[in-house]
């Protein structure tokens, strides 16, 4: 016997989301979605007002990155919809599963100069994995379920559900059974596939015979939740592992097999890659930064590429062997196929593994002076060193898209396998630090969360401190205060010399005072010996957000963790986008 109920289209959407057991949802309402908002209140969806739609997507993106579950948000039509674009492209490029509901005009009045009307579906379509427009109200349950299935299959990504006003406000009868949904589709990967057996056998043979193999891991390792399998493979074979910024945590940075970041900035990894005779790339697109503008790895290397998205094969480097499938399943199958020879390979590779650990130890000693620097204003390396000392193994560092991500990628050490470092490198947008920390805190309650952002990035999104305070989120935001758009100023210094700065300076601001004026805890840090105490104080405060305003070097020659390789490229006559 079925149970029928009359409701609005907006309520039908809310009930399917409830059945999917979604997590916290953020949005800024408008008339088009009011029936959904009313239903969300009545049925108990965890929906929260945001101050800027871009931040709603950033929060959903970080929540998805940390949990693997679908991040959900909404926006009204017109400017609400167009404000989503930057965050959507971050999620699209990063492989974050999101479902985003966007209100649209009444179909009976479209193209009659309705308020805030635009060709929003045409604007949004290139910024998402799929765009589903609901044209028939009776299909709401089917199409909402479809959005979650697409978002969590293959390479995950953002799916937009475009909801015309008349669809959301329409009243119709639904069979309540049709509003049910399987929560399995609210997390990614919802389905998995394996590389072909013959390809795995060939990969097994290449790795078994290699004298100096190395594994390069990208963010796909975390999307696939494969870090534990990567660590098992590395330990089974004494296989060194290097990582991109998004791949940090593929194995613990404290593991003797960790070779650190590779690409534009590296510790020892680029040299190891140059010396290697077999490279296993897992869940990595081998983009510009990871390859030091396409110069790493050098030509002629034997390269095995494992990825869920076939389009990534040969995009930047030709692979000798392409393993098309889920990273976790592919790495697991490789490990199992090598079990019979595991002890032999591990023994043979012991000297190589010891050399990797020795090189890393030598590197750490070479940078110790900067890590423990007593400079005032504070050296960025000292700040990262203190974060390594104070943030516990279960902590999460969220890094904004500018030099915060580069410093974090190079110097921050995750102490266990898994996603403990969350940079927004899909699009590298500035402004992610605070909303990203909010999403991480919501996705991992109880775990210490620190957002690392520049003063420029914080200026863009500081209004969300009100949201974080309203929700009582116990997170810490570190504002790297150099009174500049630091990355741009550093590049101008590299390219044109000292004093050649244009539109890259900011006025001095005390962000601790800003935080306090918004009802949050604010601490200004001006000397290196103040960092540890300030971090301890902020991390122990569990009643709401804390902001550490850390005054760092104003010297543009010291703002980057190394020389940006693009400067050398430009001086050779090439253009930089």
Coordinates of C-alpha atoms in Angstrom, one line a residue:
X1 CA 0.0 0.0 0.0
X2 CA 1.4 3.4 -1.0
X3 CA 1.2 6.6 0.9
X4 CA 0.5 9.8 -1.1
X5 CA 1.1 13.3 0.0
X6 CA 0.6 16.7 -1.6
X7 CA 3.6 19.0 -1.3
X8 CA 5.6 21.7 -3.2
X9 CA 8.4 20.9 -5.5
X10 CA 10.7 22.5 -3.0
X11 CA 9.6 20.1 -0.3
X12 CA 10.1 17.2 -2.6
X13 CA 13.7 18.3 -3.1
X14 CA 14.2 18.6 0.7
X15 CA 12.7 15.2 1.4
X16 CA 15.1 13.5 -1.1
X17 CA 18.0 15.3 0.5
X18 CA 16.8 14.1 3.9
X19 CA 16.7 10.5 2.6
X20 CA 20.2 10.8 1.3
X21 CA 21.3 11.8 4.8
X22 CA 23.3 14.8 3.6
X23 CA 25.5 16.8 6.0
X24 CA 25.4 20.6 6.7
X25 CA 24.1 22.7 3.8
X26 CA 24.7 26.4 3.1
X27 CA 23.0 28.9 1.0
X28 CA 21.5 32.4 0.6
X29 CA 17.8 32.2 -0.2
X30 CA 15.6 34.0 -2.7
X31 CA 12.0 33.9 -3.7
X32 CA 12.6 31.1 -6.2
X33 CA 13.7 28.6 -3.5
X34 CA 11.5 29.7 -0.6
X35 CA 9.3 26.5 -0.6
X36 CA 12.5 24.5 -0.2
X37 CA 13.7 26.7 2.7
X38 CA 10.3 26.3 4.4
X39 CA 10.5 22.5 4.0
X40 CA 14.1 22.4 5.2
X41 CA 12.9 24.1 8.4
X42 CA 10.0 21.8 8.9
X43 CA 11.7 18.4 8.3
X44 CA 15.0 19.3 10.0
X45 CA 17.6 19.7 7.3
X46 CA 20.8 21.2 8.6
X47 CA 20.7 24.3 6.4
X48 CA 22.6 27.5 7.3
X49 CA 22.7 31.0 5.9
X50 CA 26.0 32.1 4.3
X51 CA 27.2 35.6 3.6
X52 CA 28.6 35.0 0.2
X53 CA 27.7 32.3 -2.3
X54 CA 31.3 31.6 -3.3
X55 CA 32.0 30.7 0.3
X56 CA 29.1 28.3 0.4
X57 CA 30.8 26.3 -2.4
X58 CA 34.2 26.6 -0.7
X59 CA 32.7 25.2 2.5
X60 CA 30.9 22.4 0.6
X61 CA 34.1 21.6 -1.2
X62 CA 36.3 21.4 1.9
X63 CA 33.6 19.3 3.6
X64 CA 33.6 16.9 0.6
X65 CA 37.4 16.8 0.5
X66 CA 37.7 15.8 4.2
X67 CA 34.8 13.4 4.4
X68 CA 34.3 12.0 0.9
X69 CA 30.6 12.8 1.2
X70 CA 28.8 15.1 -1.2
X71 CA 28.9 18.8 -0.2
X72 CA 25.6 20.5 -0.8
X73 CA 24.7 24.2 -1.1
X74 CA 22.3 26.4 -2.9
X75 CA 21.9 29.9 -4.4
X76 CA 19.2 32.0 -5.9
X77 CA 19.1 33.0 -9.5
X78 CA 21.3 35.7 -11.2
X79 CA 24.1 37.1 -9.0
X80 CA 23.6 34.2 -6.6
X81 CA 24.2 31.8 -9.4
X82 CA 27.1 33.6 -10.9
X83 CA 28.8 34.0 -7.5
X84 CA 29.2 30.2 -7.5
X85 CA 31.5 29.9 -10.5
X86 CA 34.9 30.2 -8.8
X87 CA 34.0 27.5 -6.2
X88 CA 32.5 25.3 -8.8
X89 CA 35.6 25.3 -11.0
X90 CA 37.7 24.5 -7.9
X91 CA 35.5 21.4 -7.2
X92 CA 35.5 20.4 -10.9
X93 CA 39.2 20.5 -11.2
X94 CA 39.8 19.0 -7.8
X95 CA 37.3 16.1 -8.2
X96 CA 35.1 17.1 -5.2
X97 CA 31.6 15.7 -5.2
X98 CA 29.1 18.5 -4.8
X99 CA 25.4 19.0 -5.6
X100 CA 24.4 22.6 -5.9
X101 CA 20.8 23.8 -6.2
X102 CA 20.2 27.0 -8.1
X103 CA 16.9 28.9 -8.4
X104 CA 15.9 30.1 -11.8
X105 CA 13.1 32.2 -13.3
X106 CA 9.5 31.2 -13.7
X107 CA 9.3 29.5 -17.1
X108 CA 6.1 31.3 -18.0
X109 CA 7.8 34.6 -17.6
X110 CA 11.3 33.9 -18.8
X111 CA 13.0 36.4 -21.2
X112 CA 10.6 39.2 -20.2
X113 CA 13.2 41.2 -18.2
X114 CA 12.6 39.4 -15.0
X115 CA 14.6 40.7 -12.0
X116 CA 18.1 39.2 -11.8
X117 CA 17.5 37.1 -15.0
X118 CA 20.5 35.9 -16.9
X119 CA 21.6 33.0 -19.1
X120 CA 22.8 31.4 -16.0
X121 CA 22.7 27.8 -17.2
X122 CA 25.0 28.8 -20.1
X123 CA 27.4 30.5 -17.6
X124 CA 27.4 27.6 -15.2
X125 CA 27.6 24.7 -17.6
X126 CA 31.4 24.8 -18.2
X127 CA 32.0 25.1 -14.5
X128 CA 30.5 21.8 -13.5
X129 CA 30.5 18.1 -14.3
X130 CA 26.9 18.1 -15.2
X131 CA 23.9 20.5 -15.2
X132 CA 20.5 19.1 -14.7
X133 CA 17.5 21.4 -15.3
X134 CA 14.2 20.3 -13.8
X135 CA 11.5 20.9 -16.4
X136 CA 8.8 18.5 -15.0
X137 CA 8.0 18.7 -11.3
X138 CA 7.1 15.0 -11.2
X139 CA 10.7 14.1 -12.1
X140 CA 12.2 15.9 -9.0
X141 CA 13.0 12.7 -7.1
X142 CA 14.6 11.0 -10.1
X143 CA 16.7 14.0 -11.1
X144 CA 17.9 14.8 -7.6
X145 CA 19.0 11.2 -7.2
X146 CA 20.7 11.4 -10.6
X147 CA 22.6 14.5 -9.6
X148 CA 24.1 12.6 -6.6
X149 CA 24.9 9.5 -8.7
X150 CA 26.8 11.7 -11.3
X151 CA 28.6 13.6 -8.6
X152 CA 29.9 10.5 -6.9
X153 CA 30.8 8.3 -9.9
X154 CA 33.9 8.1 -12.1
X155 CA 36.0 11.2 -11.2
X156 CA 33.7 13.0 -8.7
X157 CA 32.7 16.6 -9.4
X158 CA 30.0 19.3 -8.9
X159 CA 26.6 18.8 -10.4
X160 CA 24.1 21.7 -10.6
X161 CA 20.4 21.2 -10.3
X162 CA 18.7 24.2 -11.9
X163 CA 15.2 24.7 -10.4
X164 CA 12.8 27.1 -12.1
X165 CA 10.5 29.1 -9.8
X166 CA 7.3 27.5 -11.0
X167 CA 8.8 24.0 -10.4
X168 CA 9.8 24.8 -6.8
X169 CA 6.5 26.4 -6.0
X170 CA 4.3 23.9 -7.8
X171 CA 2.0 21.8 -5.6
X172 CA 1.5 18.2 -6.6
X173 CA 1.0 14.7 -5.2
X174 CA 4.0 12.4 -4.6
X175 CA 4.1 8.8 -3.6
X176 CA 6.2 9.0 -0.5
X177 CA 8.1 5.9 -1.6
X178 CA 9.4 7.8 -4.6
X179 CA 11.1 10.3 -2.3
X180 CA 13.4 7.6 -0.8
X181 CA 17.1 7.4 -1.8
X182 CA 20.0 5.2 -1.1
X183 CA 22.6 7.1 1.1
X184 CA 25.4 5.2 -0.7
X185 CA 25.1 7.8 -3.4
X186 CA 25.9 10.6 -1.0
X187 CA 29.5 9.6 -0.8
X188 CA 32.3 9.2 -3.4
X189 CA 33.4 6.9 -4.9
X190 CA 29.9 5.4 -5.0
X191 CA 31.2 2.8 -7.5
X192 CA 34.7 1.6 -8.3
X193 CA 36.4 -0.1 -11.3
X194 CA 39.7 -1.9 -11.6
X195 CA 42.4 -1.6 -14.3
X196 CA 42.6 -4.5 -16.8
X197 CA 44.4 -7.6 -15.5
X198 CA 47.0 -7.7 -18.3
X199 CA 47.9 -4.0 -17.6
X200 CA 48.3 -4.7 -13.9
X201 CA 50.6 -7.7 -14.7
X202 CA 52.8 -5.6 -16.9
X203 CA 52.9 -2.9 -14.2
X204 CA 53.9 -5.6 -11.7
X205 CA 56.8 -6.7 -13.8
X206 CA 58.1 -3.2 -14.4
X207 CA 58.0 -2.4 -10.7
X208 CA 59.6 -5.7 -9.7
X209 CA 62.5 -5.2 -12.0
X210 CA 63.1 -1.5 -11.3
X211 CA 66.3 -0.6 -9.4
X212 CA 65.2 2.9 -8.3
X213 CA 61.4 3.1 -8.6
X214 CA 59.4 6.1 -7.2
X215 CA 55.7 6.7 -6.7
X216 CA 54.2 10.1 -7.4
X217 CA 50.8 10.7 -5.8
X218 CA 48.3 13.4 -6.5
X219 CA 44.9 14.4 -5.0
X220 CA 43.2 11.4 -6.6
X221 CA 44.7 9.2 -3.9
X222 CA 42.6 11.0 -1.3
X223 CA 39.5 11.2 -3.6
X224 CA 39.7 7.4 -3.8
X225 CA 40.5 7.0 -0.1
X226 CA 43.6 5.1 -1.1
X227 CA 46.2 6.5 1.4
X228 CA 46.3 3.4 3.5
X229 CA 46.9 1.2 0.4
X230 CA 49.6 3.5 -0.8
X231 CA 51.4 3.2 2.5
X232 CA 51.1 -0.6 2.4
X233 CA 52.5 -0.7 -1.1
X234 CA 55.4 1.6 -0.2
X235 CA 56.3 -0.4 2.9
X236 CA 56.0 -3.7 1.1
X237 CA 58.5 -2.7 -1.6
X238 CA 60.6 0.0 0.1
X239 CA 59.1 2.3 -2.5
X240 CA 59.7 6.1 -2.0
X241 CA 56.6 8.3 -2.4
X242 CA 56.6 11.9 -3.5
X243 CA 53.4 14.0 -3.7
X244 CA 51.8 17.1 -5.1
X245 CA 50.3 19.7 -2.8
X246 CA 46.9 17.9 -2.9
X247 CA 48.6 14.5 -2.6
X248 CA 50.3 15.3 0.7
X249 CA 49.4 12.6 3.2
X250 CA 49.4 9.8 0.5
X251 CA 51.8 8.4 3.1
X252 CA 52.8 10.1 6.4
X253 CA 55.3 12.9 5.8
X254 CA 57.2 11.5 8.8
X255 CA 57.6 8.1 7.1
X256 CA 61.2 7.4 6.1
X257 CA 59.9 6.6 2.6
X258 CA 58.4 10.0 2.1
X259 CA 60.2 12.1 -0.5
X260 CA 58.1 15.2 0.0
X261 CA 56.7 17.6 -2.5
X262 CA 57.8 17.4 -6.1
X263 CA 57.7 20.0 -8.9
X264 CA 58.0 23.7 -8.6
X265 CA 59.1 23.5 -5.0
X266 CA 60.7 20.3 -3.7
X267 CA 62.9 18.9 -1.0
X268 CA 64.7 15.9 -2.5
X269 CA 62.0 14.5 -4.8
X270 CA 63.0 16.1 -8.2
X271 CA 66.4 14.6 -7.9
X272 CA 65.0 11.2 -7.0
X273 CA 62.7 11.4 -10.1
X274 CA 65.6 12.3 -12.3
X275 CA 67.6 9.3 -11.0
X276 CA 64.6 6.9 -11.1
X277 CA 64.2 4.1 -13.7
X278 CA 60.5 3.5 -13.2
X279 CA 57.9 6.1 -12.1
X280 CA 54.4 5.1 -10.8
X281 CA 52.0 8.0 -11.1
X282 CA 48.8 7.6 -9.1
X283 CA 45.8 9.9 -9.1
X284 CA 47.9 12.8 -10.4
X285 CA 47.2 15.0 -13.5
X286 CA 50.9 16.0 -13.8
X287 CA 50.0 19.7 -14.2
X288 CA 52.2 22.7 -14.5
X289 CA 53.2 23.1 -10.8
X290 CA 53.7 19.4 -10.2
X291 CA 56.0 19.1 -13.2
X292 CA 57.9 22.4 -12.7
X293 CA 56.4 23.7 -15.9
X294 CA 56.6 20.3 -17.7
X295 CA 60.3 19.6 -17.0
X296 CA 59.8 16.9 -14.3
X297 CA 60.0 14.0 -15.0
X298 CA 62.7 14.4 -17.7
X299 CA 62.1 12.8 -21.0
X300 CA 62.8 9.1 -21.5
X301 CA 61.6 7.8 -18.1
X302 CA 59.5 4.6 -17.8
X303 CA 56.1 5.9 -16.6
X304 CA 53.1 4.0 -15.4
X305 CA 50.0 6.2 -15.0
X306 CA 47.1 5.1 -12.8
X307 CA 44.0 7.3 -13.0
X308 CA 40.2 7.0 -13.0
X309 CA 39.9 9.6 -15.8
X310 CA 41.3 8.3 -19.1
X311 CA 41.4 11.9 -20.5
X312 CA 44.4 12.6 -18.2
X313 CA 46.6 10.0 -19.9
X314 CA 49.3 11.5 -22.1
X315 CA 48.0 15.0 -21.6
X316 CA 51.3 16.3 -20.4
X317 CA 53.6 13.3 -20.4
X318 CA 53.4 10.1 -22.5
X319 CA 52.9 7.0 -20.4
X320 CA 54.5 3.7 -21.2
X321 CA 51.6 2.0 -19.4
X322 CA 48.1 3.3 -18.6
X323 CA 46.2 1.8 -15.8
X324 CA 42.6 3.0 -16.1
X325 CA 40.7 2.6 -12.9
X326 CA 40.1 3.5 -9.3
X327 CA 43.4 4.4 -7.4
X328 CA 42.6 2.4 -4.3
X329 CA 41.7 -0.7 -6.2
X330 CA 44.6 -0.4 -8.6
X331 CA 47.2 0.1 -5.9
X332 CA 45.7 -2.8 -3.9
X333 CA 45.8 -5.1 -6.9
X334 CA 49.4 -4.1 -7.6
X335 CA 50.4 -4.8 -4.0
X336 CA 48.7 -8.2 -4.0
X337 CA 50.2 -9.2 -7.3
X338 CA 53.7 -8.4 -5.9
X339 CA 53.2 -10.3 -2.7
X340 CA 55.1 -13.3 -3.9
X341 CA 58.2 -11.3 -4.5
X342 CA 57.6 -8.6 -1.8
X343 CA 60.3 -9.7 0.6
X344 CA 62.9 -10.1 -2.2
X345 CA 62.1 -6.6 -3.6
X346 CA 62.0 -5.0 -0.1
X347 CA 65.4 -6.5 0.8
X348 CA 66.9 -5.4 -2.5
X349 CA 65.6 -1.9 -2.1
X350 CA 66.6 -1.4 1.5
X351 CA 69.8 0.4 0.6
X352 CA 67.9 2.7 -1.7
X353 CA 65.2 3.4 0.9
X354 CA 67.9 4.2 3.5
X355 CA 69.5 6.6 1.0
X356 CA 66.2 8.4 0.6
X357 CA 65.8 8.8 4.4
X358 CA 69.3 10.0 4.7
X359 CA 68.8 12.7 1.9
X360 CA 65.7 13.9 3.7
X361 CA 67.5 14.1 7.0
X362 CA 70.3 16.1 5.2
X363 CA 67.7 18.4 3.7
X364 CA 66.1 19.1 7.0
X365 CA 69.4 20.0 8.5
X366 CA 70.1 22.3 5.6
X367 CA 66.9 24.4 6.3
X368 CA 67.0 24.2 10.1
X369 CA 68.3 27.8 10.3
X370 CA 65.2 29.1 8.6
X371 CA 62.9 26.8 10.4
X372 CA 64.1 28.1 13.8
X373 CA 64.8 31.6 12.6
X374 CA 64.4 34.4 15.2
X375 CA 63.9 37.1 12.6
X376 CA 61.4 39.9 13.3
X377 CA 59.1 40.2 11.4
X378 CA 58.6 36.5 11.5
X379 CA 60.1 34.2 8.8
X380 CA 57.4 32.1 7.1
X381 CA 59.5 28.9 7.6
X382 CA 59.5 29.5 11.3
X383 CA 55.7 29.8 11.3
X384 CA 55.4 26.5 9.4
X385 CA 57.9 24.9 11.8
X386 CA 55.8 25.9 14.8
X387 CA 52.7 24.5 13.1
X388 CA 54.5 21.2 12.6
X389 CA 55.3 21.2 16.3
X390 CA 51.9 22.2 17.7
X391 CA 49.3 20.7 15.4
X392 CA 48.6 17.1 16.5
X393 CA 48.6 14.1 14.2
X394 CA 44.8 14.2 13.7
X395 CA 44.9 17.9 12.9
X396 CA 43.9 19.4 9.6
X397 CA 45.7 22.3 7.9
X398 CA 43.6 24.1 5.2
X399 CA 45.8 26.3 3.0
X400 CA 44.6 29.1 0.8
X401 CA 45.4 29.2 -2.8
X402 CA 48.4 31.6 -2.8
X403 CA 51.7 31.2 -1.2
X404 CA 50.0 29.7 1.9
X405 CA 49.5 26.5 -0.2
X406 CA 53.1 26.5 -1.4
X407 CA 54.7 27.0 2.0
X408 CA 52.3 24.4 3.4
X409 CA 53.0 22.0 0.6
X410 CA 56.7 22.3 1.0
X411 CA 57.2 22.5 4.8
X412 CA 54.1 21.1 6.6
X413 CA 54.4 17.5 7.7
X414 CA 51.4 15.3 8.0
X415 CA 52.0 12.8 10.7
X416 CA 49.7 10.0 9.5
X417 CA 48.4 8.8 6.1
X418 CA 45.3 10.5 4.9
X419 CA 44.0 13.9 4.0
X420 CA 45.4 16.1 6.8
X421 CA 46.4 19.0 4.4
X422 CA 43.6 20.6 2.3
X423 CA 44.7 23.2 -0.2
X424 CA 42.4 24.5 -2.9
X425 CA 44.6 23.6 -5.8
X426 CA 41.9 22.7 -8.2
X427 CA 41.6 26.4 -9.2
X428 CA 44.0 28.0 -6.6
X429 CA 41.6 30.7 -5.8
X430 CA 42.4 33.2 -3.1
X431 CA 39.9 33.4 -0.2
X432 CA 39.6 29.6 0.6
X433 CA 41.4 29.6 3.9
X434 CA 38.5 30.6 6.2
X435 CA 35.5 28.9 4.5
X436 CA 37.7 25.9 3.8
X437 CA 38.5 25.6 7.5
X438 CA 34.8 25.9 8.2
X439 CA 34.0 23.0 5.9
X440 CA 36.8 20.9 7.4
X441 CA 35.6 21.6 10.9
X442 CA 32.1 20.6 10.0
X443 CA 33.4 17.4 8.3
X444 CA 35.7 16.4 11.1
X445 CA 34.2 17.5 14.4
X446 CA 36.6 17.0 17.2
X447 CA 39.7 17.3 15.0
X448 CA 41.8 20.5 15.4
X449 CA 41.4 22.6 12.2
X450 CA 43.7 25.4 11.2
X451 CA 43.1 27.6 8.1
X452 CA 46.2 29.3 6.7
X453 CA 45.5 32.4 4.6
X454 CA 47.1 35.6 3.5
X455 CA 45.8 39.0 4.4
X456 CA 44.6 39.4 0.9
X457 CA 42.7 36.2 1.0
X458 CA 41.3 37.0 4.4
X459 CA 40.1 40.4 3.2
X460 CA 38.0 38.6 0.6
X461 CA 36.1 36.4 2.9
X462 CA 36.4 37.7 6.5
X463 CA 32.6 38.2 6.6
X464 CA 32.3 34.5 7.1
X465 CA 33.7 34.9 10.6
X466 CA 30.1 35.8 11.5
X467 CA 28.9 32.5 10.1
X468 CA 31.6 30.6 11.9
X469 CA 30.8 32.4 15.1
X470 CA 27.0 31.7 14.6
X471 CA 27.7 28.0 14.2
X472 CA 30.2 28.0 17.1
X473 CA 32.9 26.3 15.0
X474 CA 36.1 25.8 17.0
X475 CA 38.6 26.5 14.3
X476 CA 41.8 28.6 14.0
X477 CA 42.6 31.0 11.2
X478 CA 46.1 32.1 10.8
X479 CA 46.3 35.4 8.8
X480 CA 49.8 35.7 7.3
X481 CA 50.1 39.4 7.5
X482 CA 52.7 40.9 5.2
X483 CA 50.6 43.9 4.1
X484 CA 50.8 42.8 0.5
X485 CA 49.5 40.6 -2.1
X486 CA 52.5 38.5 -1.3
X487 CA 52.8 36.2 -4.3
X488 CA 52.4 39.0 -6.8
X489 CA 54.8 41.2 -5.0
X490 CA 57.4 38.4 -4.8
X491 CA 57.0 37.7 -8.5
X492 CA 57.4 41.4 -9.3
X493 CA 60.6 41.4 -7.2
X494 CA 61.9 38.3 -9.1
X495 CA 61.0 39.7 -12.5
X496 CA 61.8 43.4 -12.3
X497 CA 64.0 43.9 -9.2
X498 CA 63.7 45.6 -5.8
X499 CA 61.3 48.6 -5.7
X500 CA 59.4 47.6 -8.9
X501 CA 56.0 47.0 -7.3
X502 CA 52.7 47.9 -8.7
X503 CA 49.3 47.4 -7.1
X504 CA 50.6 44.7 -4.7
X505 CA 50.7 46.5 -1.4
X506 CA 48.0 46.6 1.3
X507 CA 47.4 49.0 4.2
X508 CA 48.5 47.7 7.6
X509 CA 45.6 46.1 9.4
X510 CA 45.4 44.5 12.8
X511 CA 43.3 41.4 12.0
X512 CA 43.1 40.4 15.7
X513 CA 41.1 43.6 16.3
X514 CA 38.9 42.8 13.3
X515 CA 38.2 39.3 14.8
X516 CA 37.4 40.7 18.2
X517 CA 35.0 43.3 16.6
X518 CA 33.1 40.3 15.1
X519 CA 32.9 38.6 18.4
X520 CA 35.7 36.1 17.9
X521 CA 38.9 35.5 19.6
X522 CA 41.8 37.5 18.1
X523 CA 45.5 37.2 18.9
X524 CA 48.3 39.3 17.3
X525 CA 51.6 37.6 16.9
X526 CA 54.6 39.8 16.2
X527 CA 57.6 37.8 17.4
X528 CA 58.6 34.1 16.7
X529 CA 58.7 33.2 20.3
X530 CA 55.0 34.1 20.6
X531 CA 53.8 31.6 18.0
X532 CA 53.7 28.5 20.0
X533 CA 51.7 30.0 22.9
X534 CA 49.3 31.7 20.5
X535 CA 48.7 28.4 18.7
X536 CA 48.1 26.5 22.0
X537 CA 45.7 29.1 23.1
X538 CA 43.7 29.1 19.9
X539 CA 43.7 25.3 19.5
X540 CA 42.4 24.9 23.1
X541 CA 39.5 27.4 22.6
X542 CA 36.5 25.3 21.6
X543 CA 33.7 27.8 21.8
X544 CA 34.2 29.4 18.4
X545 CA 36.7 30.7 15.9
X546 CA 40.1 32.2 16.7
X547 CA 42.2 34.4 14.5
X548 CA 45.9 34.6 14.8
X549 CA 47.2 37.8 13.1
X550 CA 50.9 36.7 12.4
X551 CA 53.1 39.6 11.2
X552 CA 55.6 38.1 8.8
X553 CA 58.4 39.4 6.7
X554 CA 57.8 42.4 4.4
X555 CA 60.8 41.5 2.3
X556 CA 59.5 40.2 -1.1
X557 CA 62.7 38.3 -1.6
X558 CA 61.6 36.1 1.4
X559 CA 57.9 35.7 0.6
X560 CA 58.2 32.5 -1.5
X561 CA 59.6 29.2 -0.3
X562 CA 61.9 29.2 -3.4
X563 CA 62.4 30.8 -6.7
X564 CA 59.3 30.5 -8.9
X565 CA 60.5 28.7 -12.0
X566 CA 58.2 30.8 -14.2
X567 CA 60.5 33.8 -13.8
X568 CA 63.3 31.9 -15.5
X569 CA 60.9 30.9 -18.2
X570 CA 59.9 34.4 -18.9
X571 CA 63.4 35.7 -19.0
X572 CA 63.9 33.2 -21.9
X573 CA 61.3 35.0 -23.8
X574 CA 58.2 32.8 -23.1
X575 CA 54.9 34.4 -22.0
X576 CA 53.2 33.5 -18.8
X577 CA 49.4 33.5 -18.7

